[in-house]
XYZ file of N, CA and C in Angstrom:
459
model
N -101.663 154.290 -125.333
C -102.790 153.466 -124.963
C -104.095 154.244 -125.080
N -104.090 155.493 -124.646
C -105.280 156.339 -124.716
C -105.703 156.566 -126.165
N -104.733 156.748 -127.040
C -105.033 156.943 -128.458
C -105.634 155.671 -129.040
N -105.124 154.534 -128.661
C -105.668 153.261 -129.135
C -107.122 153.097 -128.692
N -107.432 153.420 -127.459
C -108.810 153.346 -126.969
C -109.721 154.283 -127.758
N -109.228 155.467 -128.073
C -110.012 156.419 -128.849
C -110.403 155.815 -130.200
N -109.430 155.252 -130.906
C -109.699 154.696 -132.232
C -110.531 153.419 -132.176
N -110.435 152.669 -131.090
C -111.199 151.433 -130.974
C -112.657 151.673 -130.558
N -112.896 152.661 -129.705
C -114.235 152.821 -129.134
C -114.919 154.148 -129.484
N -114.248 155.236 -129.334
C -114.862 156.543 -129.527
C -115.049 156.869 -131.003
N -114.029 156.717 -131.801
C -114.104 157.072 -133.216
C -115.198 156.296 -133.949
N -115.308 154.969 -133.804
C -116.384 154.258 -134.502
C -117.768 154.709 -134.055
N -117.936 155.007 -132.784
C -119.228 155.464 -132.287
C -119.592 156.803 -132.917
N -118.676 157.727 -132.924
C -118.937 159.033 -133.524
C -119.170 158.914 -135.017
N -118.376 158.088 -135.679
C -118.541 157.908 -137.121
C -119.879 157.270 -137.429
N -120.252 156.260 -136.655
C -121.520 155.569 -136.866
C -122.705 156.499 -136.709
N -122.673 157.378 -135.735
C -123.771 158.308 -135.536
C -123.859 159.307 -136.679
N -122.731 159.730 -137.180
C -122.772 160.762 -138.206
C -123.222 160.210 -139.563
N -123.001 158.932 -139.812
C -123.366 158.387 -141.114
C -124.643 157.568 -141.081
N -125.161 157.236 -139.894
C -126.338 156.381 -139.837
C -127.598 157.153 -140.232
N -127.589 158.455 -140.144
C -128.778 159.243 -140.462
C -128.569 160.002 -141.759
N -129.030 159.390 -142.808
C -128.957 159.991 -144.121
C -130.125 159.420 -144.908
N -131.021 160.284 -145.347
C -132.225 159.808 -146.028
C -132.672 160.848 -147.045
N -133.644 160.446 -147.853
C -134.185 161.342 -148.877
C -135.701 161.152 -148.930
N -136.417 162.273 -149.013
C -137.872 162.266 -149.144
C -138.222 163.017 -150.422
N -138.868 162.325 -151.360
C -139.230 162.985 -152.617
C -140.695 162.718 -152.950
N -141.287 163.683 -153.618
C -142.631 163.521 -154.167
C -142.456 162.971 -155.574
N -143.052 161.814 -155.843
C -142.763 161.083 -157.072
C -143.263 161.746 -158.350
N -144.380 162.415 -158.292
C -144.917 163.063 -159.498
C -145.132 164.549 -159.266
N -144.216 165.158 -158.579
C -144.294 166.585 -158.317
C -145.056 166.899 -157.047
N -144.884 168.119 -156.577
C -145.525 168.514 -155.329
C -146.588 169.588 -155.522
N -147.025 169.800 -156.768
C -148.082 170.772 -157.071
C -149.176 170.031 -157.813
N -150.409 170.201 -157.348
C -151.491 169.430 -157.951
C -152.826 170.123 -157.742
N -153.740 169.928 -158.711
C -155.137 170.318 -158.548
C -155.862 169.191 -157.847
N -156.843 169.542 -157.022
C -157.630 168.516 -156.358
C -159.106 168.731 -156.632
N -159.757 167.734 -157.218
C -161.213 167.802 -157.344
C -161.848 167.597 -155.969
N -163.158 167.738 -155.907
C -163.861 167.639 -154.631
C -163.642 166.301 -153.928
N -163.450 165.217 -154.700
C -163.259 163.908 -154.065
C -161.806 163.636 -153.679
N -160.914 164.588 -153.890
C -159.557 164.485 -153.389
C -158.530 164.031 -154.406
N -157.298 163.929 -153.919
C -156.170 163.517 -154.743
C -155.150 162.793 -153.870
N -154.268 162.051 -154.507
C -153.199 161.326 -153.806
C -151.854 161.831 -154.297
N -150.957 162.090 -153.355
C -149.551 162.357 -153.664
C -148.769 161.095 -153.330
N -147.914 160.658 -154.233
C -147.040 159.522 -153.996
C -145.670 160.054 -153.584
N -145.166 159.577 -152.444
C -143.857 159.987 -151.950
C -142.986 158.765 -151.713
N -141.680 158.955 -151.836
C -140.721 157.889 -151.554
C -139.764 158.361 -150.476
N -139.604 157.529 -149.455
C -138.631 157.780 -148.397
C -137.531 156.733 -148.539
N -136.299 157.200 -148.726
C -135.149 156.318 -148.925
C -134.192 156.469 -147.754
N -133.807 155.353 -147.160
C -132.820 155.348 -146.084
C -131.441 155.164 -146.711
N -130.676 156.245 -146.756
C -129.320 156.200 -147.311
C -128.271 156.039 -146.222
N -128.731 155.840 -144.985
C -127.819 155.678 -143.859
C -127.243 154.280 -143.790
N -126.460 154.030 -142.740
C -125.767 152.752 -142.582
C -126.525 151.770 -141.702
N -127.664 152.194 -141.147
C -128.421 151.320 -140.240
C -129.907 151.420 -140.539
N -130.640 150.392 -140.172
C -132.096 150.432 -140.251
C -132.586 151.591 -139.382
N -133.596 152.300 -139.859
C -134.117 153.442 -139.111
C -135.634 153.447 -139.204
N -136.267 153.953 -138.163
C -137.718 154.148 -138.149
C -137.970 155.643 -138.261
N -138.852 156.018 -139.169
C -139.173 157.422 -139.386
C -140.617 157.673 -138.979
N -140.816 158.650 -138.105
C -142.159 159.070 -137.731
C -142.626 160.084 -138.766
N -143.846 159.899 -139.256
C -144.400 160.764 -140.296
C -145.464 161.689 -139.705
N -145.389 162.953 -140.070
C -146.364 163.944 -139.616
C -146.669 164.922 -140.738
N -147.800 165.593 -140.594
C -148.160 166.660 -141.527
C -148.362 167.935 -140.730
N -148.137 169.062 -141.388
C -148.251 170.355 -140.727
C -148.799 171.377 -141.720
N -149.833 172.098 -141.306
C -150.391 173.185 -142.111
C -149.378 174.329 -142.129
N -148.893 174.689 -143.317
C -147.926 175.791 -143.436
C -148.466 176.888 -144.361
N -149.796 177.035 -144.375
C -150.418 178.030 -145.249
C -149.902 179.444 -145.014
N -149.574 179.789 -143.786
C -149.140 181.155 -143.466
C -147.706 181.450 -143.905
N -146.907 180.394 -144.074
C -145.487 180.620 -144.366
C -145.042 180.124 -145.735
N -145.910 179.428 -146.450
C -145.501 178.918 -147.762
C -145.687 179.999 -148.827
N -145.201 179.703 -150.005
C -145.421 180.577 -151.155
C -146.270 179.814 -152.150
N -147.424 180.388 -152.502
C -148.285 179.729 -153.485
C -147.591 179.661 -154.828
N -147.886 178.621 -155.569
C -147.214 178.380 -156.847
C -147.469 179.470 -157.878
N -148.609 180.176 -157.752
C -148.907 181.260 -158.689
C -148.654 182.638 -158.079
N -147.960 182.661 -156.940
C -147.595 183.888 -156.221
C -148.789 184.678 -155.688
N -149.980 184.061 -155.576
C -151.115 184.739 -154.946
C -150.897 184.786 -153.439
N -151.636 185.653 -152.777
C -151.501 185.825 -151.330
C -151.914 184.558 -150.587
N -151.161 184.199 -149.573
C -151.476 182.998 -148.794
C -152.586 183.250 -147.774
N -152.996 184.492 -147.592
C -154.052 184.798 -146.615
C -155.383 184.148 -146.987
N -155.562 183.788 -148.262
C -156.799 183.134 -148.699
C -156.666 181.614 -148.804
N -155.529 181.065 -148.395
C -155.341 179.617 -148.455
C -156.337 178.903 -147.550
N -156.619 177.651 -147.885
C -157.598 176.864 -147.138
C -156.924 175.658 -146.495
N -157.544 175.143 -145.451
C -157.042 173.944 -144.783
C -157.804 172.750 -145.333
N -157.063 171.752 -145.797
C -157.650 170.547 -146.362
C -157.389 169.361 -145.439
N -158.230 168.338 -145.552
C -158.024 167.108 -144.791
C -156.892 166.316 -145.422
N -156.146 165.588 -144.606
C -155.085 164.742 -145.144
C -154.927 163.496 -144.304
N -154.433 162.456 -144.939
C -154.081 161.236 -144.224
C -152.836 160.645 -144.869
N -152.034 159.958 -144.053
C -150.813 159.315 -144.515
C -151.126 157.828 -144.647
N -150.842 157.267 -145.836
C -151.233 155.890 -146.135
C -150.060 155.073 -146.649
N -150.068 153.775 -146.352
C -149.053 152.886 -146.911
C -149.454 152.485 -148.334
N -148.691 151.604 -148.947
C -148.948 151.225 -150.340
C -150.262 150.462 -150.514
N -150.823 149.942 -149.417
C -152.130 149.284 -149.463
C -153.255 150.225 -149.052
N -152.924 151.507 -148.902
C -153.856 152.578 -148.527
C -154.391 152.430 -147.104
N -153.557 151.846 -146.224
C -153.870 151.780 -144.795
C -153.196 152.945 -144.085
N -153.859 153.562 -143.092
C -153.255 154.684 -142.360
C -151.975 154.256 -141.633
N -150.967 155.116 -141.680
C -149.692 154.864 -140.996
C -149.205 156.144 -140.342
N -148.299 155.991 -139.367
C -147.625 157.113 -138.727
C -146.114 156.918 -138.697
N -145.660 155.685 -139.074
C -144.238 155.377 -138.982
C -143.850 154.412 -140.094
N -142.615 154.567 -140.591
C -142.036 153.634 -141.562
C -140.681 153.179 -141.039
N -140.455 151.878 -141.042
C -139.145 151.331 -140.697
C -138.490 150.869 -141.995
N -137.290 151.404 -142.246
C -136.638 151.177 -143.534
C -135.213 150.691 -143.313
N -134.883 149.577 -143.943
C -133.518 149.061 -143.888
C -132.575 149.991 -144.636
N -131.318 149.920 -144.281
C -130.288 150.705 -144.956
C -130.300 150.405 -146.455
N -130.313 151.450 -147.260
C -130.263 151.296 -148.709
C -131.606 151.021 -149.364
N -132.684 150.945 -148.589
C -134.002 150.647 -149.158
C -134.894 151.879 -149.199
N -135.946 151.767 -150.006
C -136.925 152.843 -150.166
C -138.315 152.284 -149.950
N -139.204 153.127 -149.454
C -140.610 152.768 -149.297
C -141.464 153.896 -149.876
N -142.451 153.500 -150.673
C -143.414 154.456 -151.218
C -144.600 154.536 -150.267
N -145.069 155.755 -150.019
C -146.281 155.962 -149.241
C -147.062 157.101 -149.877
N -148.270 157.320 -149.392
C -149.168 158.294 -150.020
C -149.703 159.299 -149.010
N -149.944 160.490 -149.504
C -150.693 161.500 -148.768
C -152.003 161.672 -149.519
N -153.106 161.394 -148.828
C -154.433 161.546 -149.434
C -155.005 162.878 -148.959
N -155.295 163.746 -149.914
C -155.860 165.064 -149.634
C -157.330 165.042 -150.014
N -158.202 165.506 -149.111
C -159.616 165.653 -149.430
C -160.069 167.046 -149.039
N -161.113 167.501 -149.706
C -161.623 168.849 -149.493
C -162.843 168.765 -148.577
N -162.787 169.400 -147.402
C -163.946 169.385 -146.505
C -165.146 170.114 -147.134
N -166.348 169.667 -146.814
C -167.557 170.346 -147.294
C -167.517 171.817 -146.897
N -167.924 172.663 -147.814
C -167.974 174.095 -147.545
C -166.680 174.844 -147.776
N -165.622 174.134 -148.159
C -164.332 174.781 -148.415
C -164.420 175.585 -149.710
N -163.980 176.846 -149.688
C -163.977 177.626 -150.927
C -163.114 176.967 -151.996
N -163.574 177.016 -153.228
C -162.836 176.422 -154.341
C -161.946 177.465 -154.997
N -161.062 176.997 -155.854
C -160.077 177.843 -156.531
C -159.173 178.562 -155.527
N -158.772 177.793 -154.504
C -157.871 178.296 -153.455
C -156.734 177.299 -153.275
N -155.614 177.793 -152.765
C -154.448 176.970 -152.499
C -154.451 176.443 -151.070
N -153.722 175.369 -150.872
C -153.418 174.839 -149.549
C -151.980 174.344 -149.570
N -151.244 174.599 -148.494
C -149.862 174.142 -148.380
C -149.751 173.203 -147.182
N -149.221 172.021 -147.419
C -149.086 171.012 -146.376
C -147.654 170.522 -146.348
N -147.014 170.638 -145.187
C -145.652 170.141 -145.027
C -145.693 168.691 -144.547
N -144.884 167.852 -145.178
C -144.734 166.460 -144.781
C -143.385 166.347 -144.079
N -143.398 165.800 -142.859
C -142.183 165.660 -142.066
C -141.906 164.189 -141.792
N -140.656 163.786 -141.951
C -140.202 162.446 -141.579
C -139.053 162.631 -140.593
N -139.232 162.131 -139.368
C -138.238 162.312 -138.310
C -137.598 160.967 -137.974
N -136.286 160.933 -138.003
C -135.517 159.728 -137.723
C -135.589 159.355 -136.243
N -135.772 158.062 -135.959
C -135.700 157.578 -134.576
C -134.249 157.521 -134.123
N -133.341 157.122 -135.029
C -131.927 157.018 -134.681
C -131.310 158.374 -134.347
N -131.747 159.399 -135.035
C -131.229 160.753 -134.829
C -132.430 161.699 -134.733
N -132.978 161.902 -133.542
C -134.225 162.659 -133.381
C -134.186 164.083 -133.929
N -133.019 164.649 -134.111
C -132.921 165.993 -134.676
C -132.795 165.992 -136.193
N -132.867 164.802 -136.794
C -132.739 164.675 -138.245
C -134.146 164.580 -138.840
N -134.551 165.630 -139.550
C -135.875 165.697 -140.158
C -135.751 165.896 -141.659
N -136.640 165.238 -142.379
C -136.769 165.465 -143.817
C -138.119 166.124 -144.022
N -138.214 166.973 -145.016
C -139.489 167.636 -145.245
C -139.688 167.960 -146.713
N -140.947 168.041 -147.081
C -141.339 168.534 -148.391
C -142.682 169.222 -148.217
N -142.997 170.147 -149.091
C -144.273 170.853 -149.021
C -145.093 170.504 -150.251
N -146.353 170.130 -150.005
C -147.291 169.819 -151.073
C -148.214 171.014 -151.270
N -148.353 171.451 -152.510
C -149.197 172.594 -152.867
C -150.411 172.066 -153.616
N -151.586 172.229 -153.026
C -152.813 171.697 -153.625
C -153.769 172.843 -153.927
N -154.311 172.849 -155.145
C -155.267 173.863 -155.580
C -156.636 173.198 -155.681
N -157.611 173.741 -154.986
C -158.961 173.162 -154.978
C -159.696 173.606 -156.246
N -160.277 172.636 -156.955
C -161.000 172.965 -158.174
C -162.400 172.348 -158.155
N -163.289 172.940 -158.903
C -164.660 172.448 -159.035
C -164.784 171.771 -160.394
N -164.799 170.442 -160.384
C -164.882 169.710 -161.656
C -166.308 169.601 -162.176
N -167.290 170.021 -161.385
C -168.674 169.918 -161.831
C -168.948 170.856 -163.009
N -168.155 171.892 -163.168
C -168.353 172.819 -164.291
C -167.866 172.222 -165.607
N -167.094 171.104 -165.516
C -166.591 170.438 -166.722
C -167.590 169.444 -167.303
N -168.681 169.209 -166.606
C -169.638 168.172 -167.038
C -170.690 168.719 -167.953
């Protein structure tokens, strides 16, 4: 009887928790980009590969001290850039709710604050945290190089 209860109640609960949190976060056109003074947009896709609808909280984190610049230059000269997380209509968001098996595209808008040194790198980590499994995080790092396009005119 005890074994039957285990298979009826405990096993499905444990199985459901282990498979409900499975997702993928990708940068659609790469994670390295030059940014002119007026900024740039990164397109990202978050896919819920789990068995249940999940809400993901989105955050950004400056990781200039711990990232590796794409050209292997020292990170001590990296700069902090402005960023915002936007939905497909370019409205600010902090959370995405995604049905099982579906994907949502969102954007990270990077802008260069006035007075920021040019020809410098910035590293920004994008985090997506599952509501269903709070310890389940997805992450990617965006590498942005500040450039002065006025010299091209």
